[in-house]
Amino acid sequence: YVEVLYKKLPAEFRIILRGVPVKELSLKTHMKYTKKMTYSPRLQEDPDSPCQGYTLVPITIGFAKEAKMGSGTSINGVWVYHNNRLIKHHWEVLNTNWSTGRGVVGMVDADNFLTPTHDKQDFEHTGGYSKLEAYLKRNIRLYYNEKSHLIGYAKTPKIKSTETPPP
Protein backbone atom coordinates (compact mmCIF):
# COMPACT_ATOMS: atom_id res chain seq x y z
CA TYR A 1 0.00 0.00 0.00
CA VAL A 2 2.83 2.41 0.80
CA GLU A 3 4.24 1.93 -2.70
CA VAL A 4 1.14 3.46 -4.28
CA LEU A 5 0.31 5.99 -1.54
CA TYR A 6 1.73 8.81 -3.66
CA LYS A 7 1.48 8.99 -7.41
CA LYS A 8 4.89 10.66 -7.63
CA LEU A 9 7.14 11.13 -4.62
CA PRO A 10 8.63 14.61 -4.24
CA ALA A 11 12.41 14.67 -4.72
CA GLU A 12 13.14 15.45 -1.06
CA PHE A 13 10.66 12.90 0.30
CA ARG A 14 11.47 9.29 1.21
CA ILE A 15 9.52 6.56 3.01
CA ILE A 16 11.60 4.06 4.97
CA LEU A 17 10.11 0.93 6.58
CA ARG A 18 12.34 -1.16 8.85
CA GLY A 19 15.42 0.49 7.41
CA VAL A 20 14.51 -0.25 3.78
CA PRO A 21 13.55 2.61 1.45
CA VAL A 22 10.16 2.05 -0.18
CA LYS A 23 10.23 2.32 -3.96
CA GLU A 24 7.33 4.08 -5.60
CA LEU A 25 5.13 1.98 -7.81
CA SER A 26 3.22 3.36 -10.75
CA LEU A 27 -0.12 1.65 -11.21
CA LYS A 28 0.01 2.39 -14.92
CA THR A 29 2.93 -0.05 -15.31
CA HIS A 30 0.71 -2.82 -13.91
CA MET A 31 -2.00 -2.32 -16.52
CA LYS A 32 -2.27 -3.68 -20.03
CA TYR A 33 -4.41 -2.51 -22.94
CA THR A 34 -4.77 0.89 -21.28
CA LYS A 35 -7.18 3.54 -22.38
CA LYS A 36 -6.87 7.20 -21.43
CA MET A 37 -9.97 9.29 -21.04
CA THR A 38 -10.79 12.78 -19.87
CA TYR A 39 -13.86 13.43 -17.77
CA SER A 40 -15.01 17.04 -17.68
CA PRO A 41 -17.59 17.58 -14.96
CA ARG A 42 -19.52 20.78 -14.75
CA LEU A 43 -18.85 22.26 -11.35
CA GLN A 44 -21.56 24.06 -9.45
CA GLU A 45 -21.20 27.74 -8.76
CA ASP A 46 -20.09 27.18 -5.18
CA PRO A 47 -18.03 30.01 -3.64
CA ASP A 48 -16.17 27.48 -1.45
CA SER A 49 -15.21 25.29 -4.41
CA PRO A 50 -11.53 25.55 -5.40
CA CYS A 51 -12.47 25.36 -9.07
CA GLN A 52 -15.34 27.01 -10.90
CA GLY A 53 -16.98 26.12 -14.22
CA TYR A 54 -15.36 23.14 -15.95
CA THR A 55 -12.30 21.08 -15.10
CA LEU A 56 -10.58 18.17 -16.82
CA VAL A 57 -10.15 14.95 -14.86
CA PRO A 58 -7.66 12.47 -16.41
CA ILE A 59 -8.68 8.81 -16.14
CA THR A 60 -6.69 5.74 -17.16
CA ILE A 61 -8.28 2.29 -17.25
CA GLY A 62 -6.92 -1.07 -18.31
CA PHE A 63 -6.70 -4.71 -17.37
CA ALA A 64 -4.50 -5.75 -14.48
CA LYS A 65 -1.48 -7.59 -15.86
CA GLU A 66 -2.48 -10.68 -13.85
CA ALA A 67 -5.95 -10.74 -15.41
CA LYS A 68 -6.59 -13.51 -17.90
CA MET A 69 -9.23 -16.11 -18.53
CA GLY A 70 -9.17 -18.91 -15.97
CA SER A 71 -6.63 -17.23 -13.67
CA GLY A 72 -9.23 -16.59 -10.98
CA THR A 73 -7.93 -13.04 -10.64
CA SER A 74 -10.44 -10.87 -8.92
CA ILE A 75 -8.32 -7.71 -8.98
CA ASN A 76 -10.49 -4.82 -10.03
CA GLY A 77 -11.35 -1.34 -8.93
CA VAL A 78 -10.33 2.26 -9.32
CA TRP A 79 -7.62 4.15 -7.42
CA VAL A 80 -8.52 7.80 -6.89
CA TYR A 81 -5.78 10.33 -6.18
CA HIS A 82 -6.25 13.86 -4.86
CA ASN A 83 -3.28 16.25 -5.04
CA ASN A 84 -0.84 13.36 -5.63
CA ARG A 85 -2.10 11.35 -2.61
CA LEU A 86 -4.11 8.13 -2.78
CA ILE A 87 -7.45 8.70 -1.08
CA LYS A 88 -9.61 5.80 -2.27
CA HIS A 89 -8.22 2.47 -3.47
CA HIS A 90 -9.92 -0.54 -5.04
CA TRP A 91 -13.13 1.45 -5.45
CA GLU A 92 -15.46 -1.12 -6.98
CA VAL A 93 -17.75 0.96 -9.12
CA LEU A 94 -19.14 -2.20 -10.75
CA ASN A 95 -20.50 -5.26 -9.03
CA THR A 96 -18.22 -7.95 -10.44
CA ASN A 97 -20.33 -10.91 -9.34
CA TRP A 98 -21.08 -11.06 -13.03
CA SER A 99 -18.08 -11.22 -15.28
CA THR A 100 -18.49 -7.68 -16.63
CA GLY A 101 -15.61 -5.57 -15.38
CA ARG A 102 -13.57 -8.40 -13.90
CA GLY A 103 -9.87 -7.58 -14.03
CA VAL A 104 -10.39 -3.91 -15.00
CA VAL A 105 -8.45 -1.42 -12.93
CA GLY A 106 -8.25 2.33 -13.22
CA MET A 107 -6.66 5.48 -11.93
CA VAL A 108 -8.35 8.88 -11.51
CA ASP A 109 -6.71 12.22 -10.70
CA ALA A 110 -9.47 14.06 -8.84
CA ASP A 111 -7.48 17.20 -8.03
CA ASN A 112 -9.70 20.23 -7.34
CA PHE A 113 -12.80 18.25 -8.25
CA LEU A 114 -13.70 16.05 -5.28
CA THR A 115 -13.23 16.95 -1.63
CA PRO A 116 -11.64 14.33 0.64
CA THR A 117 -13.14 13.67 4.05
CA HIS A 118 -11.27 14.94 7.10
CA ASP A 119 -9.47 11.61 7.63
CA LYS A 120 -8.36 11.36 3.94
CA GLN A 121 -9.88 7.88 3.59
CA ASP A 122 -12.80 8.70 1.31
CA PHE A 123 -14.44 11.55 -0.56
CA GLU A 124 -17.49 13.50 0.45
CA HIS A 125 -20.49 11.92 -1.26
CA THR A 126 -21.70 14.87 -3.27
CA GLY A 127 -23.44 15.11 -6.62
CA GLY A 128 -20.05 15.28 -8.35
CA TYR A 129 -18.99 12.04 -6.67
CA SER A 130 -22.16 10.29 -7.87
CA LYS A 131 -21.71 11.60 -11.41
CA LEU A 132 -18.10 10.41 -11.49
CA GLU A 133 -19.23 6.98 -10.30
CA ALA A 134 -21.88 6.79 -13.03
CA TYR A 135 -19.32 7.89 -15.65
CA LEU A 136 -16.86 5.22 -14.49
CA LYS A 137 -19.54 2.50 -14.48
CA ARG A 138 -20.56 3.30 -18.03
CA ASN A 139 -17.02 3.56 -19.37
CA ILE A 140 -15.68 0.48 -17.58
CA ARG A 141 -18.56 -1.55 -19.06
CA LEU A 142 -17.84 -0.19 -22.53
CA TYR A 143 -14.11 -0.79 -22.16
CA TYR A 144 -14.70 -4.36 -20.94
CA ASN A 145 -17.03 -5.10 -23.84
CA GLU A 146 -14.47 -3.75 -26.34
CA LYS A 147 -11.33 -5.36 -24.91
CA SER A 148 -12.28 -8.45 -22.87
CA HIS A 149 -11.54 -10.77 -25.80
CA LEU A 150 -7.87 -9.67 -25.64
CA ILE A 151 -7.38 -11.48 -22.33
CA GLY A 152 -9.38 -14.55 -23.27
CA TYR A 153 -12.99 -13.77 -22.38
CA ALA A 154 -15.71 -14.27 -24.95
CA LYS A 155 -16.58 -11.18 -26.93
CA THR A 156 -19.67 -9.63 -25.38
CA PRO A 157 -22.53 -8.08 -27.31
CA LYS A 158 -22.73 -4.30 -27.54
CA ILE A 159 -24.59 -2.48 -24.80
CA LYS A 160 -27.87 -1.02 -25.98
CA SER A 161 -28.56 2.61 -25.30
CA THR A 162 -30.53 3.25 -22.11
CA GLU A 163 -32.30 6.22 -23.63
CA THR A 164 -36.03 5.88 -23.85
CA PRO A 165 -37.79 6.95 -27.04
CA PRO A 166 -39.77 10.17 -26.86
CA PRO A 167 -43.50 9.71 -26.12
GROMACS .gro file of C-alpha atoms in nm:
model
  167
    1TYR     CA    1   0.000   0.000   0.000
    2VAL     CA    2   0.283   0.241   0.080
    3GLU     CA    3   0.424   0.193  -0.270
    4VAL     CA    4   0.114   0.346  -0.428
    5LEU     CA    5   0.031   0.599  -0.154
    6TYR     CA    6   0.173   0.881  -0.366
    7LYS     CA    7   0.148   0.899  -0.741
    8LYS     CA    8   0.489   1.066  -0.763
    9LEU     CA    9   0.714   1.113  -0.462
   10PRO     CA   10   0.863   1.461  -0.424
   11ALA     CA   11   1.241   1.467  -0.472
   12GLU     CA   12   1.314   1.545  -0.106
   13PHE     CA   13   1.066   1.290   0.030
   14ARG     CA   14   1.147   0.929   0.121
   15ILE     CA   15   0.952   0.656   0.301
   16ILE     CA   16   1.160   0.406   0.497
   17LEU     CA   17   1.011   0.093   0.658
   18ARG     CA   18   1.234  -0.116   0.885
   19GLY     CA   19   1.542   0.049   0.741
   20VAL     CA   20   1.451  -0.025   0.378
   21PRO     CA   21   1.355   0.261   0.145
   22VAL     CA   22   1.016   0.205  -0.018
   23LYS     CA   23   1.023   0.232  -0.396
   24GLU     CA   24   0.733   0.408  -0.560
   25LEU     CA   25   0.513   0.198  -0.781
   26SER     CA   26   0.322   0.336  -1.075
   27LEU     CA   27  -0.012   0.165  -1.121
   28LYS     CA   28   0.001   0.239  -1.492
   29THR     CA   29   0.293  -0.005  -1.531
   30HIS     CA   30   0.071  -0.282  -1.391
   31MET     CA   31  -0.200  -0.232  -1.652
   32LYS     CA   32  -0.227  -0.368  -2.003
   33TYR     CA   33  -0.441  -0.251  -2.294
   34THR     CA   34  -0.477   0.089  -2.128
   35LYS     CA   35  -0.718   0.354  -2.238
   36LYS     CA   36  -0.687   0.720  -2.143
   37MET     CA   37  -0.997   0.929  -2.104
   38THR     CA   38  -1.079   1.278  -1.987
   39TYR     CA   39  -1.386   1.343  -1.777
   40SER     CA   40  -1.501   1.704  -1.768
   41PRO     CA   41  -1.759   1.758  -1.496
   42ARG     CA   42  -1.952   2.078  -1.475
   43LEU     CA   43  -1.885   2.226  -1.135
   44GLN     CA   44  -2.156   2.406  -0.945
   45GLU     CA   45  -2.120   2.774  -0.876
   46ASP     CA   46  -2.009   2.718  -0.518
   47PRO     CA   47  -1.803   3.001  -0.364
   48ASP     CA   48  -1.617   2.748  -0.145
   49SER     CA   49  -1.521   2.529  -0.441
   50PRO     CA   50  -1.153   2.555  -0.540
   51CYS     CA   51  -1.247   2.536  -0.907
   52GLN     CA   52  -1.534   2.701  -1.090
   53GLY     CA   53  -1.698   2.612  -1.422
   54TYR     CA   54  -1.536   2.314  -1.595
   55THR     CA   55  -1.230   2.108  -1.510
   56LEU     CA   56  -1.058   1.817  -1.682
   57VAL     CA   57  -1.015   1.495  -1.486
   58PRO     CA   58  -0.766   1.247  -1.641
   59ILE     CA   59  -0.868   0.881  -1.614
   60THR     CA   60  -0.669   0.574  -1.716
   61ILE     CA   61  -0.828   0.229  -1.725
   62GLY     CA   62  -0.692  -0.107  -1.831
   63PHE     CA   63  -0.670  -0.471  -1.737
   64ALA     CA   64  -0.450  -0.575  -1.448
   65LYS     CA   65  -0.148  -0.759  -1.586
   66GLU     CA   66  -0.248  -1.068  -1.385
   67ALA     CA   67  -0.595  -1.074  -1.541
   68LYS     CA   68  -0.659  -1.351  -1.790
   69MET     CA   69  -0.923  -1.611  -1.853
   70GLY     CA   70  -0.917  -1.891  -1.597
   71SER     CA   71  -0.663  -1.723  -1.367
   72GLY     CA   72  -0.923  -1.659  -1.098
   73THR     CA   73  -0.793  -1.304  -1.064
   74SER     CA   74  -1.044  -1.087  -0.892
   75ILE     CA   75  -0.832  -0.771  -0.898
   76ASN     CA   76  -1.049  -0.482  -1.003
   77GLY     CA   77  -1.135  -0.134  -0.893
   78VAL     CA   78  -1.033   0.226  -0.932
   79TRP     CA   79  -0.762   0.415  -0.742
   80VAL     CA   80  -0.852   0.780  -0.689
   81TYR     CA   81  -0.578   1.033  -0.618
   82HIS     CA   82  -0.625   1.386  -0.486
   83ASN     CA   83  -0.328   1.625  -0.504
   84ASN     CA   84  -0.084   1.336  -0.563
   85ARG     CA   85  -0.210   1.135  -0.261
   86LEU     CA   86  -0.411   0.813  -0.278
   87ILE     CA   87  -0.745   0.870  -0.108
   88LYS     CA   88  -0.961   0.580  -0.227
   89HIS     CA   89  -0.822   0.247  -0.347
   90HIS     CA   90  -0.992  -0.054  -0.504
   91TRP     CA   91  -1.313   0.145  -0.545
   92GLU     CA   92  -1.546  -0.112  -0.698
   93VAL     CA   93  -1.775   0.096  -0.912
   94LEU     CA   94  -1.914  -0.220  -1.075
   95ASN     CA   95  -2.050  -0.526  -0.903
   96THR     CA   96  -1.822  -0.795  -1.044
   97ASN     CA   97  -2.033  -1.091  -0.934
   98TRP     CA   98  -2.108  -1.106  -1.303
   99SER     CA   99  -1.808  -1.122  -1.528
  100THR     CA  100  -1.849  -0.768  -1.663
  101GLY     CA  101  -1.561  -0.557  -1.538
  102ARG     CA  102  -1.357  -0.840  -1.390
  103GLY     CA  103  -0.987  -0.758  -1.403
  104VAL     CA  104  -1.039  -0.391  -1.500
  105VAL     CA  105  -0.845  -0.142  -1.293
  106GLY     CA  106  -0.825   0.233  -1.322
  107MET     CA  107  -0.666   0.548  -1.193
  108VAL     CA  108  -0.835   0.888  -1.151
  109ASP     CA  109  -0.671   1.222  -1.070
  110ALA     CA  110  -0.947   1.406  -0.884
  111ASP     CA  111  -0.748   1.720  -0.803
  112ASN     CA  112  -0.970   2.023  -0.734
  113PHE     CA  113  -1.280   1.825  -0.825
  114LEU     CA  114  -1.370   1.605  -0.528
  115THR     CA  115  -1.323   1.695  -0.163
  116PRO     CA  116  -1.164   1.433   0.064
  117THR     CA  117  -1.314   1.367   0.405
  118HIS     CA  118  -1.127   1.494   0.710
  119ASP     CA  119  -0.947   1.161   0.763
  120LYS     CA  120  -0.836   1.136   0.394
  121GLN     CA  121  -0.988   0.788   0.359
  122ASP     CA  122  -1.280   0.870   0.131
  123PHE     CA  123  -1.444   1.155  -0.056
  124GLU     CA  124  -1.749   1.350   0.045
  125HIS     CA  125  -2.049   1.192  -0.126
  126THR     CA  126  -2.170   1.487  -0.327
  127GLY     CA  127  -2.344   1.511  -0.662
  128GLY     CA  128  -2.005   1.528  -0.835
  129TYR     CA  129  -1.899   1.204  -0.667
  130SER     CA  130  -2.216   1.029  -0.787
  131LYS     CA  131  -2.171   1.160  -1.141
  132LEU     CA  132  -1.810   1.041  -1.149
  133GLU     CA  133  -1.923   0.698  -1.030
  134ALA     CA  134  -2.188   0.679  -1.303
  135TYR     CA  135  -1.932   0.789  -1.565
  136LEU     CA  136  -1.686   0.522  -1.449
  137LYS     CA  137  -1.954   0.250  -1.448
  138ARG     CA  138  -2.056   0.330  -1.803
  139ASN     CA  139  -1.702   0.356  -1.937
  140ILE     CA  140  -1.568   0.048  -1.758
  141ARG     CA  141  -1.856  -0.155  -1.906
  142LEU     CA  142  -1.784  -0.019  -2.253
  143TYR     CA  143  -1.411  -0.079  -2.216
  144TYR     CA  144  -1.470  -0.436  -2.094
  145ASN     CA  145  -1.703  -0.510  -2.384
  146GLU     CA  146  -1.447  -0.375  -2.634
  147LYS     CA  147  -1.133  -0.536  -2.491
  148SER     CA  148  -1.228  -0.845  -2.287
  149HIS     CA  149  -1.154  -1.077  -2.580
  150LEU     CA  150  -0.787  -0.967  -2.564
  151ILE     CA  151  -0.738  -1.148  -2.233
  152GLY     CA  152  -0.938  -1.455  -2.327
  153TYR     CA  153  -1.299  -1.377  -2.238
  154ALA     CA  154  -1.571  -1.427  -2.495
  155LYS     CA  155  -1.658  -1.118  -2.693
  156THR     CA  156  -1.967  -0.963  -2.538
  157PRO     CA  157  -2.253  -0.808  -2.731
  158LYS     CA  158  -2.273  -0.430  -2.754
  159ILE     CA  159  -2.459  -0.248  -2.480
  160LYS     CA  160  -2.787  -0.102  -2.598
  161SER     CA  161  -2.856   0.261  -2.530
  162THR     CA  162  -3.053   0.325  -2.211
  163GLU     CA  163  -3.230   0.622  -2.363
  164THR     CA  164  -3.603   0.588  -2.385
  165PRO     CA  165  -3.779   0.695  -2.704
  166PRO     CA  166  -3.977   1.017  -2.686
  167PRO     CA  167  -4.350   0.971  -2.612
   0.00000   0.00000   0.00000
